[in-house]
Amino acid sequence: MSSRTNISCLQEAARVAIFGGTHGNEMSGITLVNMWIQNSAEIERNRLVVKPFISNPRAVEKCSRYIDTDLNRAFTPETLSAPDVEGLPYEVQRAKEINQMFGPKGSSDAYDVIFDLHNTTSNMGSTLILESSTDLFNLQMVHYIKKALAPHTCSVLLNEHPQLKYSTTRSVAKHPIGLEVGPQPQGVLRSNVFESMRTILKHALDFIQLFNSGVEFPPCTVDVFRVQERMDYPRDTNGNITAMVHPHLQDCDWEPLNHGDPMFLTFDGRTVLYEGANTVYPTFINEAAYYEKQQAFMTTCREILAANAIRKACK
Amino acid sequence: MAFVFLPALARMAVCGGTHGNELSGVYVVQEMERQRKEKGEGVWPIPVTTVLSNPRAVKECRRYIDTDMNRCFTRDMLSCPITDSSPYEVRRAQELNNLLGLKGSTDATDMICDLHNTTSNMGLTLIHYTTSDWVTLHICKYLQTKITKVPVRVLVLDVPISDSYSLESVSKHGFTLEVGPQPHGVIRADIYNIMKEAVDLTIDWIHKFNSGTVFEGGDVEAFKLIKSVDYPRDPETRSLTAAIHPQLQDKDFCLLKHGDPLFLSFSGETVNYKEEETLHPFFINEAAYYEKGIAFHLGKKIMLKIPTVRVQKD
């Protein structure tokens, strides 16, 4: 009976939120959330409260990524405990409000699950972003979603890197999940990208409903890409970029990048090669919002995570 | 075949960053300026002025600061008095008119190439106001024969020069080089290379023309702008209720027939093209046009006849 002893009993996921507009120009999430605020039938499930929510309404109104500072980097302990004074950046005030409504972060009162909807200009397809390799609920949910979407692929990005991990809006919840779908230009709504995101959420909510109704999910493994390193553009002494992502690397998210492969192309036509010793899997290649964050792409390595069987804990 | 003698083109300007987040032009201009520093004024066979049109918008990587600069070049806006409350772009447009114009005068620059990007799948599209500027149309024909990596199309707005509003109308002959698809705020190497090649070939044509090369006339296929279509919107909130249909997305310049899908609503209904006239859509799903109420433009395919041209010797 050894399989019985490896079932993790987890708390029911009773309160779920779907955040759109954490970045005000990433249109799929904004459109979906606004639609569900008007009519929530599609996201209703038995025994489950699902709250659609626009995280950064001022940025959405302006159709810009943020007003003063990136909301999706604002959920640090320092920001969340900043005193209420005049002149606080808009997103800092907003982060504190969100933490009060859906958190507090790290407490037992926090929402169980938050889905944070994003788009990227990178050719990442459908991607789910995890912040922990040991969150069994999230691993099982991601496994369920991937199986339900097959044969359409869905990549899983794990950002557990001590320096590169950032304090996301969704990190207020016990089980944060990022949905990143691309490629889509900022300010543009593409029908196929919109429908992909909608379908991912449908499967995610189905999973939560099944879990809450007592279904046991057997042990599983999840193929992930683990964040390794941030690679910046070559720059001059003034900080201006001197090269572009090379055409051979452009749009090749998740494909192997080997030592000696072309990486950047300077404006006057010279190729810069990847010099890393090991094969890596680049992602977020040429994301518009990351030029100012000094990132041309991120490198990842492939890993297989194992998850125990899970079942809702009996009261 | 008709034969026309035309004056040489003495001065050319290449303008990038008219919209500050359309990056190919910004970096082509930057690279040209670097080449000029490195190799001196003789780097190109003809005199070329390089201009960063909207430096404040480029610095902030935004389309514009106060107002779309590429609508600020009407005669009225170029002559209106500047006050402290004038939009930045109106002020800057007047500066550019002084630098490259004056629009409509004999002192105006001969050729402005204004470099733009679009999120639409338009390949290289050359945009011009009229159907009778033989120099501009010959350059378009030349680019169509020399550039093979992407489709090269000609779009005429069929607007009289007296009503023109964009930067390239400041010069005697001018056109917009529009390359896509590229997200705003992103520089793609493949798109940059197309833009650079188009600029180099334009300089090449002008040099050849000025040196006496005869350019054979013929037919140039072009698209004439007829009208624009907006997204279906909620009557109260004006927010979108549908997106460009997947079968129309990325199909710029295709043939649109009665009954073809245009939009897919969020509740799953398809909105079809209801007109009888077959037209060609372009600027399909351009990010900057949501605020202008444009989902796509529609155009008619036309055939323009251009004469053989040769430089007029003094």
XYZ file of C-alpha atoms in Angstrom:
629
model
C 0.000 0.000 0.000
C 2.987 2.285 -0.420
C 1.196 4.473 -3.006
C -1.406 5.402 -0.380
C 1.231 6.858 1.943
C 2.455 9.279 -0.778
C -0.765 11.196 -1.272
C -0.534 14.796 -0.197
C -3.718 16.120 1.340
C -4.091 19.778 0.462
C -6.534 22.458 1.467
C -9.534 23.109 -0.767
C -8.917 25.913 -3.278
C -12.027 27.910 -2.456
C -11.045 31.425 -3.526
C -9.603 31.986 -6.982
C -8.851 35.235 -8.829
C -8.059 35.994 -12.468
C -5.988 39.139 -12.954
C -5.902 40.975 -16.284
C -4.160 44.259 -17.047
C -1.240 43.865 -14.648
C 0.429 45.428 -17.678
C -1.997 47.853 -19.299
C -1.047 47.079 -22.909
C -1.253 43.275 -22.794
C -4.641 42.936 -24.365
C -5.766 39.287 -24.057
C -6.077 39.354 -20.264
C -7.652 42.812 -20.205
C -10.293 41.756 -22.736
C -11.041 38.444 -21.000
C -11.340 39.966 -17.532
C -13.551 42.841 -18.737
C -15.744 40.310 -20.517
C -16.056 38.190 -17.361
C -16.742 41.196 -15.150
C -19.769 41.860 -17.423
C -20.822 38.226 -17.603
C -19.122 35.636 -15.412
C -21.057 32.536 -16.589
C -18.043 31.066 -18.399
C -15.798 31.168 -15.304
C -18.390 29.959 -12.787
C -17.767 26.575 -11.234
C -19.461 24.650 -8.409
C -18.261 25.454 -4.905
C -15.816 27.995 -6.232
C -15.623 31.785 -6.103
C -13.737 33.074 -9.150
C -13.084 36.788 -9.150
C -12.040 38.500 -12.399
C -10.016 41.629 -11.602
C -8.225 44.431 -13.481
C -4.965 44.905 -11.568
C -3.743 48.165 -13.057
C -6.770 50.144 -14.267
C -4.881 53.423 -14.881
C -2.328 51.669 -17.090
C -5.173 49.896 -18.929
C -6.879 53.247 -19.530
C -3.654 54.638 -20.987
C -2.820 51.390 -22.833
C 0.690 51.511 -21.400
C 2.632 48.902 -19.440
C 2.582 50.993 -16.249
C 2.104 54.550 -14.979
C 5.087 55.073 -12.601
C 6.681 51.665 -12.068
C 6.152 48.028 -13.119
C 3.323 46.609 -10.967
C 4.633 43.098 -11.573
C 7.840 43.899 -9.696
C 6.166 45.785 -6.872
C 5.201 43.049 -4.433
C 8.380 43.037 -2.354
C 8.189 43.104 1.456
C 9.574 46.686 1.396
C 6.939 47.957 -1.052
C 4.065 46.184 0.666
C 4.986 47.664 4.019
C 5.673 51.184 2.693
C 3.840 53.760 4.832
C 0.847 55.555 3.313
C 2.322 58.888 2.349
C 1.589 61.328 -0.443
C 3.618 60.981 -3.585
C 3.880 57.190 -3.505
C 4.192 55.821 -7.059
C 0.776 54.730 -8.324
C 1.749 51.063 -8.616
C 3.085 50.991 -5.040
C -0.287 52.222 -3.761
C -2.009 49.725 -6.002
C 0.209 46.842 -4.812
C -0.750 47.608 -1.229
C -4.455 47.655 -2.146
C -4.150 44.342 -3.995
C -2.281 42.832 -1.064
C -5.134 43.868 1.235
C -7.862 42.567 -1.091
C -6.262 39.255 -2.077
C -3.585 38.690 0.591
C -1.954 39.501 2.841
C 0.907 37.773 1.040
C 2.153 34.826 3.064
C -0.862 34.664 5.392
C -3.560 32.010 5.725
C -6.160 34.617 4.687
C -4.641 34.989 1.218
C -6.510 33.852 -1.882
C -5.821 30.241 -2.788
C -5.054 30.697 -6.492
C -4.352 33.740 -8.661
C -3.994 33.471 -12.436
C -2.149 36.483 -13.831
C -2.746 36.970 -17.569
C 0.093 38.328 -19.715
C 1.102 38.637 -23.345
C 4.588 38.801 -24.766
C 6.057 39.965 -28.080
C 8.242 36.814 -27.896
C 7.312 33.663 -29.811
C 6.648 31.680 -26.628
C 3.301 30.179 -27.619
C 1.261 29.258 -24.543
C 3.424 29.318 -21.419
C 2.602 28.718 -17.767
C 4.963 30.349 -15.270
C 5.688 28.777 -11.884
C 7.585 30.301 -8.988
C 8.164 27.117 -6.985
C 9.293 23.582 -7.875
C 7.605 22.153 -4.785
C 4.053 23.557 -5.028
C 2.254 20.247 -5.608
C -1.099 21.840 -6.314
C 0.371 23.988 -9.061
C 2.410 21.120 -10.531
C -0.671 18.905 -10.721
C -2.751 21.719 -12.210
C -0.117 22.446 -14.857
C 0.085 18.714 -15.682
C -3.706 18.612 -16.081
C -3.761 21.685 -18.298
C -0.977 20.402 -20.560
C -2.737 17.066 -21.005
C -6.061 18.783 -21.750
C -4.471 21.085 -24.348
C -2.609 18.300 -26.201
C -1.774 18.092 -29.087
C -1.396 21.887 -28.711
C 1.775 22.489 -26.738
C 2.126 24.493 -23.592
C 5.575 25.217 -22.140
C 6.245 25.563 -18.442
C 8.740 28.146 -17.221
C 10.040 27.840 -13.661
C 11.552 30.965 -12.146
C 12.985 29.988 -8.801
C 16.284 31.762 -9.395
C 17.373 33.573 -6.217
C 18.417 36.797 -8.020
C 16.226 36.742 -11.130
C 12.993 35.753 -9.402
C 10.753 38.795 -8.999
C 7.866 39.780 -6.774
C 4.871 39.325 -9.002
C 1.307 40.565 -8.528
C 0.101 36.953 -8.298
C 2.628 36.132 -5.540
C 0.055 37.455 -3.068
C -1.768 34.101 -3.400
C -0.870 30.711 -1.949
C -0.702 29.229 -5.459
C 0.378 31.844 -8.030
C 0.280 30.992 -11.747
C 1.408 33.200 -14.610
C -0.160 32.720 -18.035
C 2.005 34.139 -20.784
C 0.815 33.864 -24.403
C 2.593 35.234 -27.450
C 3.632 36.463 -29.849
C 1.374 39.497 -29.715
C 2.401 43.132 -30.112
C 1.565 45.433 -27.198
C -1.746 47.179 -27.715
C -2.968 44.543 -30.184
C -5.646 41.897 -29.674
C -5.066 38.779 -31.802
C -7.995 36.374 -31.921
C -5.919 33.171 -31.777
C -3.917 34.385 -28.761
C -7.110 35.489 -26.998
C -8.770 32.106 -27.564
C -5.642 30.192 -26.419
C -5.622 32.062 -23.130
C -9.347 31.529 -22.699
C -8.965 27.762 -23.248
C -6.070 27.473 -20.771
C -8.216 29.128 -18.097
C -11.149 26.870 -18.873
C -9.002 23.787 -18.197
C -7.452 25.364 -15.100
C -10.848 26.066 -13.552
C -12.022 22.544 -14.479
C -9.032 21.168 -12.573
C -9.801 23.239 -9.500
C -13.428 22.141 -9.537
C -12.419 18.480 -9.822
C -9.890 18.871 -7.029
C -12.415 20.584 -4.770
C -14.944 17.827 -5.410
C -12.527 15.274 -3.950
C -10.915 13.764 -7.074
C -7.482 12.281 -6.405
C -4.784 13.122 -8.922
C -2.098 10.408 -9.244
C 1.653 11.119 -9.084
C 2.906 12.889 -12.188
C 5.940 14.519 -13.739
C 6.108 17.916 -15.400
C 8.733 18.947 -17.975
C 9.851 22.463 -17.132
C 12.363 25.029 -18.316
C 14.232 26.415 -15.309
C 15.468 30.031 -15.536
C 19.270 30.257 -15.554
C 20.512 33.596 -16.734
C 19.502 36.939 -18.183
C 21.350 37.896 -21.390
C 21.480 41.564 -22.300
C 22.038 43.182 -25.680
C 25.551 44.368 -26.478
C 25.566 48.063 -25.533
C 27.848 51.067 -25.994
C 29.217 53.222 -23.176
C 26.017 55.306 -23.256
C 23.884 52.227 -22.654
C 22.424 52.152 -26.189
C 22.068 48.753 -27.834
C 24.581 48.067 -30.599
C 23.057 44.872 -31.948
C 19.758 43.078 -32.506
C 18.697 39.508 -31.759
C 20.157 37.504 -34.655
C 17.647 36.274 -37.288
C 18.634 32.666 -36.457
C 17.681 33.173 -32.813
C 14.642 35.431 -33.374
C 11.362 33.518 -32.766
C 13.251 30.386 -31.609
C 11.999 30.398 -28.027
C 12.414 27.002 -26.331
C 14.788 25.695 -29.037
C 18.342 24.657 -28.098
C 21.041 27.327 -28.295
C 24.487 25.779 -28.532
C 28.004 27.130 -28.130
C 28.939 28.871 -31.388
C 25.351 29.561 -32.512
C 24.544 33.068 -33.746
C 23.047 35.223 -31.010
C 23.165 38.922 -32.025
C 23.630 40.857 -35.278
C 25.161 44.331 -35.091
C 23.608 47.158 -37.089
C 26.561 47.048 -39.462
C 26.171 43.319 -40.089
C 28.556 41.476 -37.724
C 27.408 38.310 -35.951
C 27.961 37.794 -32.222
C 28.008 34.119 -31.225
C 26.751 32.409 -28.065
C 29.834 31.513 -26.038
C 28.238 29.532 -23.187
C 29.681 26.073 -22.577
C 26.362 24.247 -22.269
C 23.284 24.010 -24.420
C 20.565 26.300 -23.120
C 16.923 26.895 -24.058
C 16.302 30.611 -24.572
C 12.960 32.255 -23.873
C 11.482 35.757 -23.738
C 13.513 36.379 -26.896
C 13.082 40.028 -27.923
C 10.318 41.009 -25.510
C 9.552 44.714 -26.006
C 9.224 45.472 -22.309
C 12.606 44.032 -21.423
C 14.823 46.443 -23.369
C 14.660 48.788 -20.373
C 15.308 45.858 -18.006
C 18.539 45.010 -19.848
C 17.306 41.685 -21.167
C 17.446 40.404 -24.763
C 16.434 36.873 -23.676
C 16.631 34.481 -20.719
C 18.440 31.158 -20.791
C 16.838 28.080 -19.245
C 17.720 24.437 -18.743
C 15.348 21.525 -19.047
C 14.277 19.676 -15.920
C 11.661 17.117 -14.963
C 9.781 17.838 -11.759
C 7.959 15.099 -9.901
C 4.760 15.660 -7.968
C 3.082 13.372 -5.425
C -0.502 12.367 -5.776
C -2.805 14.998 -4.305
C -6.288 15.034 -2.871
C -8.372 17.580 -1.039
C -7.856 17.320 2.707
C -10.849 16.089 4.649
C -12.083 18.573 7.235
C 6.359 54.736 -74.804
C 6.194 58.262 -73.426
C 9.557 59.797 -72.560
C 9.921 62.469 -69.887
C 12.911 64.580 -68.813
C 12.944 65.445 -65.140
C 15.285 67.556 -63.020
C 17.999 65.828 -60.992
C 17.376 65.203 -57.313
C 19.989 67.225 -55.487
C 19.083 66.565 -51.849
C 17.553 63.631 -50.020
C 16.526 63.172 -46.399
C 16.044 59.902 -44.511
C 13.802 60.347 -41.472
C 13.399 57.825 -38.649
C 11.488 57.950 -35.385
C 8.563 60.026 -36.670
C 6.743 57.626 -34.358
C 9.101 57.060 -31.460
C 8.361 53.369 -30.958
C 8.792 52.323 -34.596
C 12.355 51.228 -34.162
C 13.702 50.180 -37.588
C 13.843 53.800 -38.739
C 15.434 54.944 -35.482
C 18.268 52.450 -35.851
C 18.695 52.869 -39.627
C 19.171 56.617 -39.079
C 21.543 55.948 -36.181
C 23.584 53.513 -38.273
C 23.716 55.938 -41.213
C 24.991 58.669 -38.876
C 27.652 56.305 -37.548
C 28.722 55.503 -41.132
C 28.927 59.199 -41.964
C 31.166 59.813 -38.905
C 33.374 56.882 -39.827
C 33.670 57.379 -43.596
C 33.035 61.108 -44.075
C 30.511 62.999 -46.207
C 31.263 60.952 -49.340
C 29.858 57.784 -47.788
C 26.841 57.971 -50.096
C 26.956 58.885 -53.799
C 24.452 61.732 -53.255
C 24.027 64.177 -50.330
C 21.781 62.598 -47.684
C 20.469 64.343 -44.584
C 19.566 61.987 -41.748
C 16.941 63.122 -39.257
C 15.535 61.725 -36.029
C 12.098 63.276 -36.465
C 10.619 62.995 -32.966
C 13.511 62.732 -30.497
C 11.395 63.108 -27.338
C 9.078 60.282 -28.392
C 12.105 58.143 -29.358
C 13.644 58.723 -25.920
C 10.449 57.526 -24.233
C 9.812 54.827 -26.836
C 6.282 56.117 -27.433
C 4.395 56.852 -30.652
C 4.095 60.536 -29.664
C 4.275 62.892 -26.696
C 1.195 65.120 -27.218
C -0.179 64.356 -30.683
C 0.602 62.168 -33.709
C 3.356 64.071 -35.525
C 2.550 62.421 -38.818
C -0.694 64.401 -38.966
C 0.955 67.776 -38.233
C 2.177 68.726 -41.694
C -0.952 70.363 -43.118
C -0.508 73.926 -44.353
C -2.596 75.210 -41.454
C -0.595 73.411 -38.800
C 2.710 74.398 -40.361
C 1.776 78.058 -40.270
C -0.113 78.307 -36.990
C 1.506 80.502 -34.299
C 3.414 78.564 -31.646
C 2.556 79.323 -28.031
C 3.572 77.751 -24.710
C 0.590 75.460 -24.893
C 1.308 74.234 -28.435
C 1.662 70.459 -28.595
C 5.298 69.357 -28.825
C 4.752 67.681 -32.179
C 3.229 70.795 -33.764
C 6.307 72.755 -32.736
C 8.646 70.028 -33.972
C 6.791 69.736 -37.293
C 7.445 73.416 -37.923
C 11.149 72.906 -37.100
C 11.286 70.028 -39.593
C 9.537 72.141 -42.210
C 12.230 74.803 -41.754
C 14.959 72.156 -41.964
C 13.655 70.160 -44.939
C 11.153 72.497 -46.596
C 9.572 74.874 -46.816
C 6.754 72.634 -47.988
C 5.587 73.728 -51.432
C 8.605 75.929 -52.174
C 11.399 75.454 -54.702
C 13.876 75.259 -51.781
C 12.276 72.133 -50.356
C 14.362 68.949 -50.202
C 13.891 66.863 -53.312
C 13.165 63.544 -51.586
C 12.115 62.520 -48.067
C 12.010 58.831 -47.152
C 10.079 58.545 -43.920
C 10.712 55.217 -42.184
C 7.857 53.489 -40.360
C 6.936 50.114 -38.925
C 3.542 48.497 -38.538
C 2.225 45.589 -36.489
C 0.358 44.541 -39.668
C 1.758 41.893 -42.020
C 2.406 44.344 -44.848
C 5.930 43.377 -45.954
C 7.431 46.490 -47.528
C 4.747 48.982 -48.502
C 5.620 52.266 -50.198
C 3.058 54.933 -49.437
C 2.599 58.066 -51.504
C -0.103 60.673 -51.990
C -0.603 60.836 -55.751
C -0.550 58.717 -58.892
C 1.400 61.188 -61.014
C 4.795 61.621 -59.339
C 6.976 59.756 -61.832
C 10.133 59.918 -59.717
C 8.483 58.361 -56.691
C 6.710 55.732 -58.789
C 9.925 54.830 -60.603
C 11.650 54.317 -57.267
C 8.761 52.072 -56.204
C 9.117 50.069 -59.437
C 12.882 49.790 -58.864
C 12.407 48.528 -55.294
C 9.807 46.026 -56.509
C 12.300 44.497 -58.949
C 15.310 44.537 -56.593
C 13.771 43.368 -53.304
C 12.668 39.763 -53.355
C 12.707 38.693 -49.688
C 9.294 40.204 -48.967
C 6.388 41.436 -51.093
C 6.839 45.093 -52.112
C 3.593 46.954 -52.683
C 2.633 50.475 -53.577
C -0.162 52.256 -51.752
C -1.486 55.557 -53.078
C -3.682 57.689 -50.868
C -5.067 59.676 -53.828
C -5.161 62.817 -51.725
C -4.217 66.100 -53.394
C -0.868 67.453 -52.192
C -2.691 70.557 -50.905
C -4.449 68.351 -48.316
C -1.390 66.318 -47.341
C -0.615 65.982 -43.630
C 2.431 63.747 -43.212
C 6.167 64.398 -43.018
C 7.150 63.274 -46.498
C 4.805 65.855 -48.052
C 7.328 68.539 -47.045
C 9.623 67.484 -49.909
C 9.022 67.675 -53.651
C 8.957 63.902 -53.983
C 8.492 61.846 -50.870
C 7.212 58.550 -49.690
C 6.811 56.490 -46.580
C 8.636 53.185 -46.292
C 6.385 51.056 -44.113
C 7.771 47.661 -43.035
C 5.984 45.039 -40.973
C 5.056 43.032 -39.100
C 7.004 44.276 -36.101
C 5.680 45.009 -32.599
C 6.172 48.617 -31.522
C 9.124 48.946 -29.170
C 10.898 45.953 -30.739
C 13.742 45.858 -33.267
C 13.742 42.742 -35.450
C 16.895 42.090 -37.486
C 14.998 40.805 -40.533
C 12.759 43.894 -40.647
C 15.715 46.264 -40.052
C 17.601 44.638 -42.946
C 14.666 45.140 -45.316
C 14.369 48.787 -44.312
C 18.122 49.349 -44.720
C 18.131 47.659 -48.130
C 15.184 49.788 -49.291
C 16.936 53.005 -48.222
C 20.210 51.939 -49.899
C 18.355 51.079 -53.128
C 16.540 54.431 -53.089
C 19.871 56.258 -52.803
C 21.182 53.995 -55.574
C 18.282 54.848 -57.901
C 18.655 58.584 -57.343
C 22.390 58.377 -58.042
C 21.820 56.375 -61.241
C 19.055 58.736 -62.336
C 21.154 61.826 -61.686
C 24.025 60.208 -63.652
C 21.884 59.834 -66.774
C 20.501 56.287 -66.589
C 17.292 55.889 -68.561
C 14.591 54.165 -66.553
C 12.094 52.354 -68.760
C 8.443 53.128 -68.146
C 5.731 50.552 -67.866
C 2.966 49.408 -65.605
C 3.075 49.681 -61.829
C 0.482 47.796 -59.841
C -0.723 49.827 -56.870
C -3.481 49.892 -54.259
C -5.604 52.993 -53.838
C -7.058 53.686 -50.381
C -10.857 53.717 -50.520
C -12.088 53.590 -46.913
C -11.566 52.280 -43.371
C -13.504 49.792 -41.264
C -13.718 49.941 -37.466
C -14.059 47.109 -34.989
C -17.510 46.097 -33.777
C -17.922 48.001 -30.509
C -20.289 48.085 -27.549
C -22.600 51.073 -28.245
C -22.311 52.413 -24.675
C -18.753 51.724 -23.578
C -17.203 51.767 -27.100
C -15.020 48.826 -26.107
C -14.339 46.103 -28.669
C -16.772 43.181 -28.927
C -14.763 41.280 -31.549
C -11.245 40.764 -32.834
C -9.968 40.492 -36.414
C -11.022 37.033 -37.601
C -8.192 34.442 -37.644
C -8.776 33.965 -41.385
C -8.217 37.671 -42.035
C -5.389 38.233 -39.519
C -2.014 38.629 -41.333
C -3.663 38.497 -44.778
C -2.899 42.086 -45.783
C -3.566 42.799 -49.482
C -5.546 39.580 -49.989
C -8.714 39.619 -52.057
C -11.738 40.260 -49.838
C -15.002 39.044 -51.346
C -18.614 39.303 -50.217
C -19.176 36.761 -47.427
C -15.526 36.493 -46.340
C -14.961 36.572 -42.554
C -13.857 39.901 -41.034
C -14.262 39.631 -37.264
C -14.787 36.921 -34.673
C -16.832 38.160 -31.732
C -15.960 37.181 -28.176
C -19.201 35.216 -28.063
C -18.160 33.191 -31.121
C -20.073 34.840 -33.993
C -18.400 35.618 -37.277
C -18.989 39.020 -38.870
C -18.676 38.785 -42.655
C -17.822 41.286 -45.366
C -21.174 42.481 -46.645
C -20.236 44.674 -49.575
C -20.414 43.520 -53.181
C -17.223 45.210 -54.337
C -14.077 43.069 -54.070
C -11.428 45.100 -52.271
C -8.059 44.524 -50.607
C -7.591 45.012 -46.840
C -4.352 46.362 -45.360
C -3.112 47.806 -42.057
C -5.007 44.850 -40.597
C -4.770 45.063 -36.794
C -2.305 47.946 -36.520
C -1.797 48.715 -32.800
C -1.793 52.488 -33.279
C -5.087 52.516 -35.133
C -7.311 51.242 -32.310
C -7.515 54.784 -30.971
C -8.271 56.074 -34.484
C -11.224 53.650 -34.831
C -9.600 51.625 -37.631
C -9.476 47.807 -37.719
C -8.226 47.840 -41.315
C -8.257 49.957 -44.478
C -9.734 48.817 -47.775
C -8.189 49.553 -51.142
C -8.757 48.982 -54.815
C -6.070 47.486 -57.029
C -5.120 49.856 -59.859
C -2.595 49.803 -62.678
C -0.559 52.956 -63.174
C 1.265 53.713 -66.397
C 4.547 55.527 -65.909
C 6.654 57.013 -68.718
C 10.328 56.338 -69.368
C 12.316 58.980 -67.493
C 15.734 60.510 -67.812
C 17.464 63.360 -66.035
C 17.154 66.735 -67.681
C 20.573 68.079 -68.574
C 21.007 71.791 -67.872
